[in-house]
Amino acid sequence: MSYEKLAKEIVHLVGGEKNVVSLVHCATRLRFVLKDEAKADKAKLEKTDGIITVKQSGGQFQVVVGNKVPEVYNAIGQVSNILNETGKEENSTKGKKGFGAVIDVISSIFAPLLGVMAGSGILKGLLLIASNLGWLVPKDTTYMILYAAADSLFYFLPLLLAVTTARKFGGNIFVALTIAGGLLYPTIVTLKTEGTATDFFGIPIVMMSYSSTVIPIILAVIVMSKLEKWCNRLIHESVKNFITPLILLVIMLPLTLMVFGPVGVYVGNAIATALVAAFSFSPLLAGAILGACWQLLVIFGVHWGLVPVFINNIAVNGRDGIKPSAAASIFAQTGAAFGVMLKTKNKKLKTLAGSATLTALFGITEPAVYGVTLPLKRPFIAGVIGGAVGGAIIGQAGTQAFASGAPGLLTLPIFYGPGGQGFPGLILGITVSFLVSAILTYILGFEDPVEEEETADNSAKESTSTVTVSNEEVLSPIEGTVVALSEVPDPAFAAEAMGKGIAIQPTTGRVVAPFDGTITVAFKKKHALAVVSHHGAEVLIHVGVDTVKLDGKHFTSYIKEGDQVKAGDLLLEFDVEQIKAEGYPTITPVIITNSSEYTEILPIPQGQVTEQAPLLKLSSAHNEQEASPDCLK
C-alpha cells in the first residue's frame, strides 16, 4: 500500500478532516486529537494494511504505524489540509480533564523534538566516549564544533519548547520565541553569573539559569497564549498586530523572570529530587519497578510525565540516574519478541517477530509490543519480568544518562560518562533483560496462531465446494510503449512493493479511464490518480518518476475524488516534452494496488499500445459452497 493511499484511509477512518483537532507524530505513532472519538472506526483502522494497532490514551487517538510514521504523516499533509490548519492546536485539550489533559500537553510539546533530540544525544554520547578514550581533546576546535552541534538543542531548549508550546495553545510563535530569547539574552545571563542584585521597578527578582530548562518557558507561553487571546478581543484590528505583541513582551518577560522562572525551576528540581531520592533509598528496587513498568507506561501514554524530569536532571546536574533503568524494559520486550520468533511455527508470525526484534533493538518497541508480545499475552509478561531483573541490575550499578535519546543500540553512548562508571552495569542489565525474556517466552510458550494455508486446507476437506474463476480486463490509459515495471527507475515501483502491474513510456500526454469506475484519489499535485472499477480492481496511474516535485506544473486534471467515470473518459493531460525538459522521466507505472486479491495479473500487449487497448488481465478464484438439502429448506 502506498503512503498516500494509507494516509487517505487513515483520515477517512478517524472521522474525516473535520473531526481532527490536531495531529502530531512521535517515533512510531500518529497522535490525533479528535473532536469525537466515537466517529473514528478503530476496528477498521486496526485491520488496515500498514497499521500495527490503535490506542486511545491521554486524550489522544494514537495510530501506531511503526518506522514509516514520518512518511505517512507527510502523506496526510499531501492528501488533506490537517497539517495546514495550525489554529486547531489551541482547542486540542478541550474536553480533557486532570491527568489526561496534562499528558496530552506534555506529549504534544515534546513529540516533535524527539528525532533531533535523539540525534543530538547520540552525538553527545559519542563525543563523551571519544573524550574519555583520548581520541579527541575538549580544547581542540574539532571537538568544540561537534560539541556545539550536539549541545545546541539542549542549551537553547527553551526556544524550541516555545515553538511547540505556542503551537499547542494557539499563541504567536514569534512572540513566544522572543520571550524565550529574553531568558537566554547575554545581559540576563550575566546578571545571574555575576550574582548582581536584580529588581524590576523595585520588585526583587531571583535570577536563575534558563538554558536547558523546561518548565519555565512552558508556563510562560501557556499564560502568554491566554493573554494574547484576551488582548486580541479588546484591541481594535487596525492596531492589534503590533499593540498585542508589545503588551505581551512588556508583561511576560518580567513576569517570567519574577514568577514562572523561579517556580518552574524549583518545581522541576523538586520532582527530580524526589525520584533521585527513591533511587538513592533502594536503587535495586526502584530500578526493578521502572524496568518492569516502563512499557506499561508507554502503552497508556503516561511515560510523557517523566520525560521533563529526565531532561531537567541532565540540564541541572549534567546526568540522570532514572532513565537508564527504562532501557531494561525496552530490551526485555525485544527479547520476548525474539523468543516468539524462535518458538512459533507460524511463518507470518515468525517474519513479523523477526522484523519487530530488529526494530526494537534500536529503541522502537511498538511493532514488538503491539504486533507480537501483547497480543500473545505471556510473552509480554515475560518481558515485564525480564525488564524488572535488568532494571534492578542497572539501578544497583548506578548507571547514568548524560544526554537525551530513546534507549537502543545506537544511543548506548549517552550512558557512557567519565571513566565509564556504571556503563558495564547497563550492558549487563540490558543483556540479562533480553535473555531472561527470550528464555521465559520460549519456556512459557503461547497460543501459536494456526497457519492460514492449513486452515484453508482443512476447510476444503471438511466442506464440498466448487472453485470459480472470474476475469477482469484493464484497458490502457495511455498511448505509448509497454515496458516491464522493473525498468521504472524507482525502487518502490520496480520491486512491485506497491503492487503488480505494467509501465508505459508515453508518446502522448493523455490519461484516460481504464474501465468504468470511481476516482478514489486525485492527488493535489495532479501527477497521479487512483481509480477503482465496479468489480473491485484498484488501479494507481503515476505519471513519471518524482514528478510530485513539479507541484502540478505541466499537468491539467479534469477529475476530483468521488467522480464516476466511463472507460475512455479523459482524466488528466500532461506535457511530455516539458516534463522531460525539467529532468524527470515520464515512464508511467500502472499498478494494481490490491494485487493480493488476484491469482494472476497478466500483461496482454507487448511493444506499442494505444488508448483503450487491452493492457492487463486480472484473474481471481472464489469458492462457492455447493447447495445441500439443508440449504434448500
XYZ file of C-alpha atoms in Angstrom:
633
model
C 0.000 0.000 0.000
C 1.316 3.470 -0.894
C 1.765 6.090 1.803
C -0.778 8.314 0.044
C -3.400 5.597 -0.012
C -2.725 4.699 3.626
C -2.934 8.372 4.608
C -6.257 8.741 2.796
C -7.626 5.669 4.560
C -6.471 6.875 7.973
C -8.050 10.323 7.543
C -11.312 8.716 6.445
C -11.406 6.218 9.312
C -10.653 8.769 12.052
C -13.847 10.542 11.021
C -12.567 12.837 8.279
C -10.696 16.135 8.368
C -13.482 17.956 10.212
C -13.184 15.536 13.124
C -9.454 16.218 13.591
C -8.488 18.913 16.078
C -4.732 18.374 15.818
C -2.129 15.877 14.671
C 1.475 15.345 15.735
C 3.673 12.279 15.498
C 6.404 10.665 17.559
C 8.777 7.874 16.567
C 6.075 5.356 15.638
C 2.637 6.899 16.246
C 0.307 9.379 14.652
C -1.162 11.214 17.650
C -4.608 12.570 16.746
C -6.742 14.742 18.965
C -10.311 14.235 17.722
C -13.475 16.213 18.338
C -15.444 12.996 18.746
C -13.546 9.718 19.110
C -16.815 7.815 18.601
C -16.720 8.840 14.933
C -13.428 7.005 14.423
C -13.617 3.389 13.285
C -10.955 1.799 15.452
C -11.763 -1.764 14.342
C -11.303 -0.998 10.635
C -8.139 1.003 11.319
C -6.556 -1.947 13.125
C -7.370 -4.196 10.163
C -5.905 -1.755 7.628
C -2.700 -2.903 5.979
C 0.169 -0.753 7.238
C -1.297 -0.066 10.701
C 0.079 -2.015 13.665
C -2.549 -1.066 16.233
C -4.642 1.815 17.585
C -4.507 3.102 21.154
C -6.721 5.627 22.948
C -4.802 7.179 25.799
C -4.079 10.530 27.413
C -6.824 12.218 25.405
C -5.224 11.141 22.141
C -6.293 8.746 19.403
C -2.963 7.086 18.590
C -2.480 5.233 15.297
C 0.686 3.120 15.505
C 2.321 2.699 12.071
C 5.951 1.958 13.039
C 9.109 3.415 11.500
C 7.308 4.774 8.444
C 5.414 7.343 10.535
C 7.198 10.422 9.062
C 6.267 9.346 5.529
C 2.645 8.650 6.468
C 2.466 11.948 8.389
C 3.764 13.857 5.350
C 1.349 11.957 3.107
C -1.543 13.086 5.312
C -0.348 16.626 4.668
C -0.444 15.905 0.927
C -3.958 14.435 0.828
C -5.611 16.732 3.380
C -5.454 20.157 4.985
C -4.954 18.786 8.500
C -1.326 19.892 8.801
C -2.045 23.331 7.361
C -4.681 24.292 9.901
C -2.342 25.381 12.705
C -5.129 27.102 14.597
C -6.573 23.747 15.506
C -3.936 23.161 18.170
C -5.380 25.630 20.643
C -8.563 23.580 21.085
C -6.849 20.243 21.398
C -7.149 19.975 25.177
C -10.812 20.933 25.373
C -12.950 18.192 26.816
C -9.991 16.669 28.670
C -9.574 16.902 32.395
C -6.975 16.148 35.008
C -4.124 13.813 34.233
C -5.283 13.127 30.660
C -5.025 16.814 29.800
C -1.548 17.038 31.358
C -0.282 14.051 29.372
C -1.803 15.445 26.173
C 0.004 18.758 26.698
C 3.363 17.188 27.507
C 3.280 14.736 24.576
C 2.236 17.410 22.094
C 5.053 19.707 23.256
C 7.853 17.132 23.275
C 6.886 14.711 20.475
C 8.067 16.970 17.584
C 11.528 17.224 19.182
C 12.196 13.510 19.750
C 14.009 12.856 16.461
C 16.518 15.698 16.691
C 16.823 15.145 20.440
C 17.838 11.516 19.860
C 20.323 12.526 17.144
C 21.869 15.189 19.388
C 22.012 12.749 22.281
C 23.825 10.115 20.216
C 26.406 12.675 19.025
C 26.909 13.922 22.573
C 27.421 10.363 23.806
C 29.938 9.596 21.061
C 31.885 12.741 21.974
C 31.948 11.643 25.625
C 33.391 8.278 24.593
C 35.932 9.911 22.257
C 36.988 12.287 25.035
C 37.279 9.559 27.684
C 39.345 7.365 25.367
C 41.631 10.244 24.404
C 40.632 10.281 20.732
C 39.504 13.906 20.969
C 40.537 16.629 23.397
C 37.827 19.068 24.595
C 40.139 22.020 23.928
C 40.511 21.057 20.235
C 38.410 23.141 17.846
C 37.156 19.943 16.144
C 35.677 18.805 19.446
C 34.249 22.260 20.137
C 32.453 22.393 16.776
C 30.980 18.914 17.136
C 30.002 19.596 20.738
C 28.219 22.785 19.667
C 26.216 20.715 17.178
C 25.389 18.153 19.865
C 24.639 20.556 22.720
C 22.900 23.458 20.973
C 19.476 21.789 21.140
C 19.777 21.332 24.891
C 21.256 24.770 25.559
C 18.568 26.523 23.510
C 15.809 24.097 24.543
C 13.570 26.954 25.807
C 13.472 28.347 22.246
C 12.318 25.036 20.780
C 9.784 24.464 23.537
C 8.459 27.988 22.978
C 7.586 26.982 19.398
C 5.873 23.687 20.240
C 4.019 25.145 23.232
C 2.797 28.140 21.221
C 1.549 25.765 18.533
C -0.223 23.672 21.143
C -2.022 26.619 22.726
C -2.526 28.732 19.601
C -0.150 31.522 20.640
C 2.025 33.749 18.467
C 5.131 31.637 17.821
C 7.389 34.634 17.196
C 6.411 36.391 20.422
C 6.970 33.113 22.297
C 10.420 32.801 20.716
C 11.241 36.380 21.676
C 10.312 35.729 25.325
C 12.446 32.570 25.352
C 15.271 34.534 23.758
C 14.971 37.116 26.540
C 15.609 34.387 29.139
C 18.845 33.477 27.326
C 19.859 37.054 26.469
C 23.564 37.702 27.328
C 22.757 40.580 29.709
C 20.287 38.424 31.669
C 22.791 35.558 31.783
C 25.472 37.949 33.084
C 23.199 39.157 35.908
C 22.914 35.560 37.090
C 26.561 34.546 36.669
C 27.896 37.674 38.391
C 25.337 37.489 41.211
C 24.083 41.042 40.570
C 21.167 42.131 42.795
C 18.281 42.481 40.343
C 14.893 44.154 40.607
C 12.082 45.279 38.308
C 10.642 48.658 39.382
C 11.731 47.842 42.904
C 10.362 44.270 42.881
C 13.267 41.906 43.636
C 13.974 39.130 41.120
C 15.668 35.830 41.939
C 17.825 35.271 38.876
C 18.052 31.712 37.572
C 19.913 29.982 34.757
C 17.406 29.170 31.998
C 19.491 27.348 29.414
C 18.217 23.756 29.023
C 15.229 24.404 31.324
C 11.788 23.007 30.544
C 9.036 24.161 32.894
C 9.578 27.967 32.976
C 9.091 28.593 29.260
C 6.143 26.172 29.047
C 4.348 28.008 31.864
C 5.222 31.392 30.329
C 3.932 30.525 26.840
C 0.712 28.990 28.174
C -0.084 32.204 30.050
C 1.093 34.306 27.103
C -1.300 32.468 24.775
C -4.257 33.146 27.079
C -3.293 36.799 27.480
C -2.866 37.158 23.716
C -6.427 35.996 23.025
C -7.758 38.405 25.664
C -5.828 41.316 24.130
C -6.978 40.476 20.606
C -10.608 40.560 21.716
C -10.242 44.039 23.230
C -7.817 45.787 20.847
C -9.024 47.136 17.518
C -7.997 45.191 14.422
C -6.181 48.158 12.905
C -3.523 48.166 15.661
C -3.664 44.784 17.384
C -0.970 43.252 15.142
C 1.702 45.341 16.891
C 0.000 46.503 20.105
C -0.712 42.935 21.289
C 2.922 41.789 20.863
C 4.057 44.977 22.642
C 1.830 44.223 25.651
C 2.903 40.572 25.717
C 6.610 41.405 25.723
C 6.300 44.128 28.373
C 4.297 41.871 30.694
C 5.515 38.353 30.030
C 9.307 38.586 30.191
C 9.388 40.357 33.592
C 6.604 38.072 34.869
C 8.544 35.018 33.761
C 11.725 36.228 35.470
C 9.840 37.080 38.657
C 7.393 34.154 38.910
C 7.361 31.409 36.261
C 11.112 31.064 36.058
C 11.880 30.506 39.743
C 8.689 28.464 40.318
C 9.339 26.301 37.256
C 12.952 25.666 38.198
C 12.072 24.870 41.831
C 9.186 22.556 40.880
C 11.279 20.709 38.301
C 14.128 20.309 40.760
C 11.745 19.102 43.494
C 10.240 16.358 41.289
C 13.665 15.290 40.116
C 14.975 15.265 43.702
C 12.085 13.041 44.832
C 12.773 10.462 42.134
C 16.511 10.604 42.726
C 15.796 10.049 46.433
C 13.820 6.896 45.574
C 16.809 5.557 43.631
C 19.141 6.581 46.476
C 16.981 4.770 49.053
C 16.963 1.497 47.112
C 18.420 1.686 43.591
C 17.808 -2.035 43.129
C 14.093 -1.821 43.989
C 13.498 1.460 42.142
C 15.297 0.135 39.061
C 13.261 -3.084 39.144
C 9.962 -1.174 39.348
C 10.845 1.189 36.496
C 12.256 -1.658 34.373
C 9.081 -3.667 34.848
C 6.626 -0.803 34.362
C 8.157 1.378 31.639
C 6.451 -0.385 28.710
C 3.156 -0.317 30.610
C 3.578 3.455 30.969
C 4.295 3.688 27.234
C 1.151 1.702 26.364
C -1.013 4.157 28.279
C 0.991 7.159 27.080
C 1.775 8.330 30.621
C 5.547 7.941 30.212
C 5.495 11.513 28.932
C 5.128 12.674 32.512
C 8.702 11.505 33.210
C 10.317 12.976 30.080
C 10.635 16.521 31.525
C 12.179 15.019 34.665
C 14.873 13.231 32.641
C 15.666 16.406 30.707
C 15.658 18.536 33.861
C 18.111 16.212 35.607
C 20.515 16.358 32.684
C 20.157 20.142 32.438
C 20.699 20.795 36.149
C 23.066 18.001 37.154
C 24.610 17.033 33.830
C 23.335 13.487 34.287
C 20.202 11.455 35.057
C 20.122 8.222 37.047
C 16.456 7.372 36.485
C 16.200 6.892 32.731
C 18.784 4.070 32.369
C 16.504 1.528 34.076
C 13.895 2.168 31.361
C 16.367 0.699 28.862
C 15.915 -2.695 30.533
C 12.214 -2.663 29.687
C 12.917 -1.932 26.021
C 15.476 -4.725 25.630
C 13.232 -7.085 27.608
C 10.350 -6.709 25.130
C 12.924 -7.121 22.349
C 13.993 -10.435 23.898
C 10.383 -11.551 24.242
C 9.774 -10.880 20.534
C 12.952 -12.797 19.731
C 11.686 -15.739 21.826
C 8.436 -15.706 19.842
C 10.418 -15.783 16.594
C 12.360 -18.844 17.785
C 9.326 -20.785 19.025
C 6.496 -20.046 16.601
C 5.782 -22.346 13.672
C 3.596 -19.734 12.010
C 5.626 -18.323 9.100
C 3.850 -14.964 9.105
C 4.317 -14.502 12.862
C 7.953 -15.604 12.622
C 8.615 -12.932 9.992
C 6.777 -10.278 11.992
C 8.566 -11.173 15.220
C 11.942 -11.131 13.463
C 11.464 -7.682 11.955
C 9.975 -6.359 15.224
C 13.018 -7.651 17.130
C 15.376 -5.801 14.816
C 13.358 -2.578 15.103
C 13.121 -2.827 18.893
C 16.892 -3.202 19.200
C 17.101 0.389 18.018
C 14.565 1.650 20.548
C 11.292 1.390 18.594
C 9.274 -1.184 20.531
C 5.728 -0.542 19.285
C 5.860 -3.196 16.496
C 7.196 -5.752 19.008
C 4.753 -4.864 21.785
C 1.560 -4.234 19.809
C 2.246 -6.660 16.981
C 3.786 -9.594 18.868
C 4.131 -9.761 22.660
C 0.996 -8.017 23.914
C -1.491 -9.916 21.668
C 0.124 -13.212 22.753
C -0.025 -12.128 26.460
C 2.540 -14.491 28.019
C 5.494 -13.092 26.036
C 4.568 -9.600 27.260
C 4.519 -10.854 30.873
C 7.915 -12.475 30.263
C 9.129 -9.077 29.042
C 7.867 -7.393 32.233
C 9.766 -9.944 34.349
C 12.923 -9.581 32.272
C 12.646 -5.784 32.498
C 12.403 -5.973 36.301
C 15.543 -8.135 36.563
C 17.546 -5.958 34.172
C 16.249 -2.729 35.727
C 17.372 -3.903 39.173
C 20.884 -4.580 37.850
C 21.101 -1.187 36.139
C 19.727 0.646 39.168
C 22.171 -1.087 41.524
C 25.072 -0.305 39.166
C 24.279 3.416 39.392
C 24.218 3.882 35.629
C 23.694 7.484 34.490
C 22.390 9.077 31.272
C 24.420 12.082 30.109
C 22.220 13.115 27.180
C 18.673 12.567 25.915
C 17.574 9.891 23.469
C 15.362 6.792 23.312
C 17.322 3.813 24.718
C 18.541 1.479 21.960
C 21.734 0.133 20.429
C 22.546 3.403 18.689
C 22.013 5.506 21.805
C 24.124 3.414 24.196
C 26.870 6.108 24.080
C 24.631 8.523 26.007
C 25.089 6.286 29.069
C 28.892 6.340 28.901
C 30.201 9.002 31.269
C 33.569 9.958 32.753
C 35.582 6.801 33.384
C 32.726 4.643 32.098
C 31.341 4.161 35.623
C 28.005 2.347 35.563
C 28.231 1.566 31.844
C 29.202 -2.116 32.341
C 26.149 -2.423 34.610
C 23.957 -1.070 31.811
C 25.359 -3.579 29.298
C 24.872 -6.415 31.794
C 21.347 -5.233 32.632
C 20.070 -4.975 29.060
C 21.712 -8.292 28.151
C 20.092 -10.067 31.096
C 16.748 -8.403 30.269
C 16.935 -9.687 26.711
C 17.978 -13.226 27.644
C 15.588 -13.686 30.580
C 12.639 -12.522 28.485
C 13.587 -14.647 25.479
C 14.105 -17.791 27.584
C 10.919 -17.269 29.613
C 8.931 -16.709 26.410
C 10.286 -19.929 24.951
C 9.582 -21.909 28.134
C 6.162 -20.441 28.975
C 5.059 -20.627 25.351
C 1.945 -19.050 23.870
C -1.034 -19.952 21.739
C 0.612 -20.239 18.344
C -1.688 -18.950 15.554
C -2.623 -21.600 13.008
C -1.241 -21.076 9.513
C -3.850 -19.636 7.170
C -2.903 -22.190 4.499
C -3.518 -25.038 6.950
C -6.898 -23.606 7.913
C -7.833 -23.266 4.282
C -6.794 -26.857 3.553
C -8.833 -28.179 6.485
C -11.847 -26.175 5.423
C -11.573 -27.569 1.922
C -11.508 -31.113 3.251
C -14.466 -30.583 5.553
C -16.767 -28.967 3.009
C -17.790 -29.542 -0.559
C -17.157 -26.527 -2.719
C -16.514 -25.546 -6.280
C -13.964 -23.023 -7.447
C -14.995 -20.411 -9.984
C -12.590 -18.078 -11.723
C -13.599 -14.530 -12.623
C -11.650 -12.339 -15.041
C -11.421 -8.585 -15.419
C -9.686 -6.537 -18.065
C -7.828 -3.253 -17.567
C -7.612 -1.095 -20.684
C -4.575 1.038 -21.453
C -4.976 4.560 -20.015
C -2.087 5.928 -22.109
C -0.745 5.578 -25.632
C 2.897 4.542 -25.759
C 5.365 1.684 -25.406
C 4.741 -1.094 -22.881
C 7.709 -1.924 -20.623
C 8.154 -4.059 -17.516
C 7.803 -2.489 -14.069
C 11.406 -3.483 -13.353
C 12.501 -0.790 -15.837
C 10.928 2.014 -13.777
C 13.776 3.998 -12.117
C 12.072 3.921 -8.738
C 12.679 1.026 -6.277
C 9.134 1.046 -4.880
C 7.594 0.520 -8.319
C 10.352 -1.678 -9.750
C 10.217 -4.109 -6.810
C 6.396 -4.297 -7.021
C 6.236 -3.048 -3.424
C 3.039 -1.157 -4.237
C 1.538 -3.942 -6.336
C 1.925 -5.728 -9.646
C 1.285 -4.136 -12.999
C 2.977 -2.695 -16.065
C 4.594 0.562 -17.153
C 4.109 2.659 -20.274
C 6.545 5.054 -21.922
C 4.006 7.652 -23.152
C 4.027 9.133 -26.633
C 1.086 11.437 -25.953
C 0.212 13.377 -22.806
C -3.229 11.957 -22.059
C -4.543 9.679 -19.298
C -7.991 8.132 -19.822
C -10.109 5.876 -17.617
C -9.035 2.202 -17.894
C -12.573 0.968 -17.106
C -15.907 2.101 -15.697
C -15.384 3.042 -12.076
C -14.875 5.682 -9.368
C -11.983 8.078 -8.757
C -10.759 7.283 -5.233
C -7.671 9.531 -5.120
C -6.962 12.675 -7.131
C -3.586 13.955 -5.992
C -3.259 17.686 -5.399
C -0.030 17.747 -7.431
C -2.039 16.269 -10.368
C 0.752 13.797 -11.214
C -1.152 10.670 -10.196
C -4.611 9.264 -9.564
C -6.295 6.132 -8.308
C -9.477 4.618 -9.691
C -11.462 1.539 -8.629
C -13.595 -0.495 -11.033
C -17.150 -1.584 -10.325
C -15.730 -5.110 -9.931
C -13.173 -4.052 -7.312
C -9.901 -3.629 -9.217
C -7.865 -0.774 -7.704
C -5.537 0.934 -10.191
C -2.897 3.582 -9.495
C -1.659 5.582 -12.502
C 1.508 7.544 -11.663
C 2.746 9.802 -14.474
C 6.547 9.873 -14.400
C 9.038 9.446 -11.581
C 9.451 12.099 -8.843
C 7.032 14.341 -10.762
C 5.391 15.252 -7.467
C 8.236 17.775 -7.191
C 6.785 19.701 -10.148
C 3.959 20.776 -7.847
C 1.336 20.409 -10.599
C 3.356 22.235 -13.252
C 2.758 20.856 -16.791
C -0.316 18.885 -15.604
C -4.031 19.526 -16.127
C -6.526 17.471 -14.139
C -10.187 17.008 -15.073
C -11.283 14.956 -12.068
C -11.967 15.107 -8.372
C -12.331 12.366 -5.811
C -15.654 10.563 -5.955
C -16.212 11.197 -9.680
C -17.862 8.368 -11.612
C -16.021 7.720 -14.888
C -16.553 5.624 -18.010
C -13.810 3.748 -19.849
C -12.053 6.221 -22.170
C -13.034 9.392 -20.251
C -10.202 11.950 -20.208
C -8.831 12.162 -16.670
C -5.539 14.004 -16.996
C -3.330 15.778 -19.512
C 0.407 16.411 -19.235
C 3.177 17.922 -21.364
C 5.587 15.081 -22.126
C 8.380 17.253 -23.542
C 8.243 19.891 -20.815
C 8.402 17.252 -18.094
C 11.418 15.683 -19.784
C 12.997 19.133 -20.131
C 12.631 19.574 -16.349
C 14.726 16.412 -15.935
C 12.022 13.927 -14.900
C 11.395 10.533 -16.562
C 7.868 10.241 -17.983
C 7.649 6.454 -17.750
C 4.243 5.779 -16.163
C 3.535 2.794 -13.881
C 0.016 1.342 -13.984
C -0.293 -0.559 -10.706
C -2.949 -2.929 -9.343
C -2.715 -1.840 -5.704
C -4.888 -4.706 -4.441
C -2.791 -7.323 -6.269
C -3.116 -9.777 -3.381
C -6.783 -10.275 -4.257
C -5.921 -11.758 -7.660
C -4.375 -15.112 -8.504
C -2.980 -13.804 -11.816
C -2.158 -10.376 -13.212
C -1.001 -10.794 -16.790
C 0.093 -8.108 -19.259
C -1.644 -8.547 -22.608
C 0.254 -6.491 -25.218
C 3.938 -6.029 -25.985
C 5.562 -3.070 -27.701
C 3.224 -0.272 -28.756
C -0.198 0.172 -27.200
C -2.983 2.650 -27.915
C -5.541 4.181 -25.573
C -8.290 1.742 -24.646
C -6.407 -1.287 -25.955
C -6.450 -4.292 -23.558
C -3.495 -3.904 -21.165
C -3.849 -6.248 -18.160
C -5.889 -9.378 -17.473
C -6.856 -9.946 -13.827
C -7.965 -13.380 -12.635
C -9.353 -14.251 -9.201
C -10.617 -17.546 -7.790
C -13.666 -17.836 -5.500
C -15.028 -20.779 -3.506
C -18.748 -21.364 -3.837
C -20.394 -23.741 -1.348
C -22.470 -26.412 -3.054
C -26.139 -26.336 -2.161
C -27.234 -29.114 0.196
C -30.729 -30.241 1.083
C -30.436 -28.342 4.372
C -29.633 -25.157 2.470
C -32.754 -25.524 0.380
C -35.137 -25.814 3.317
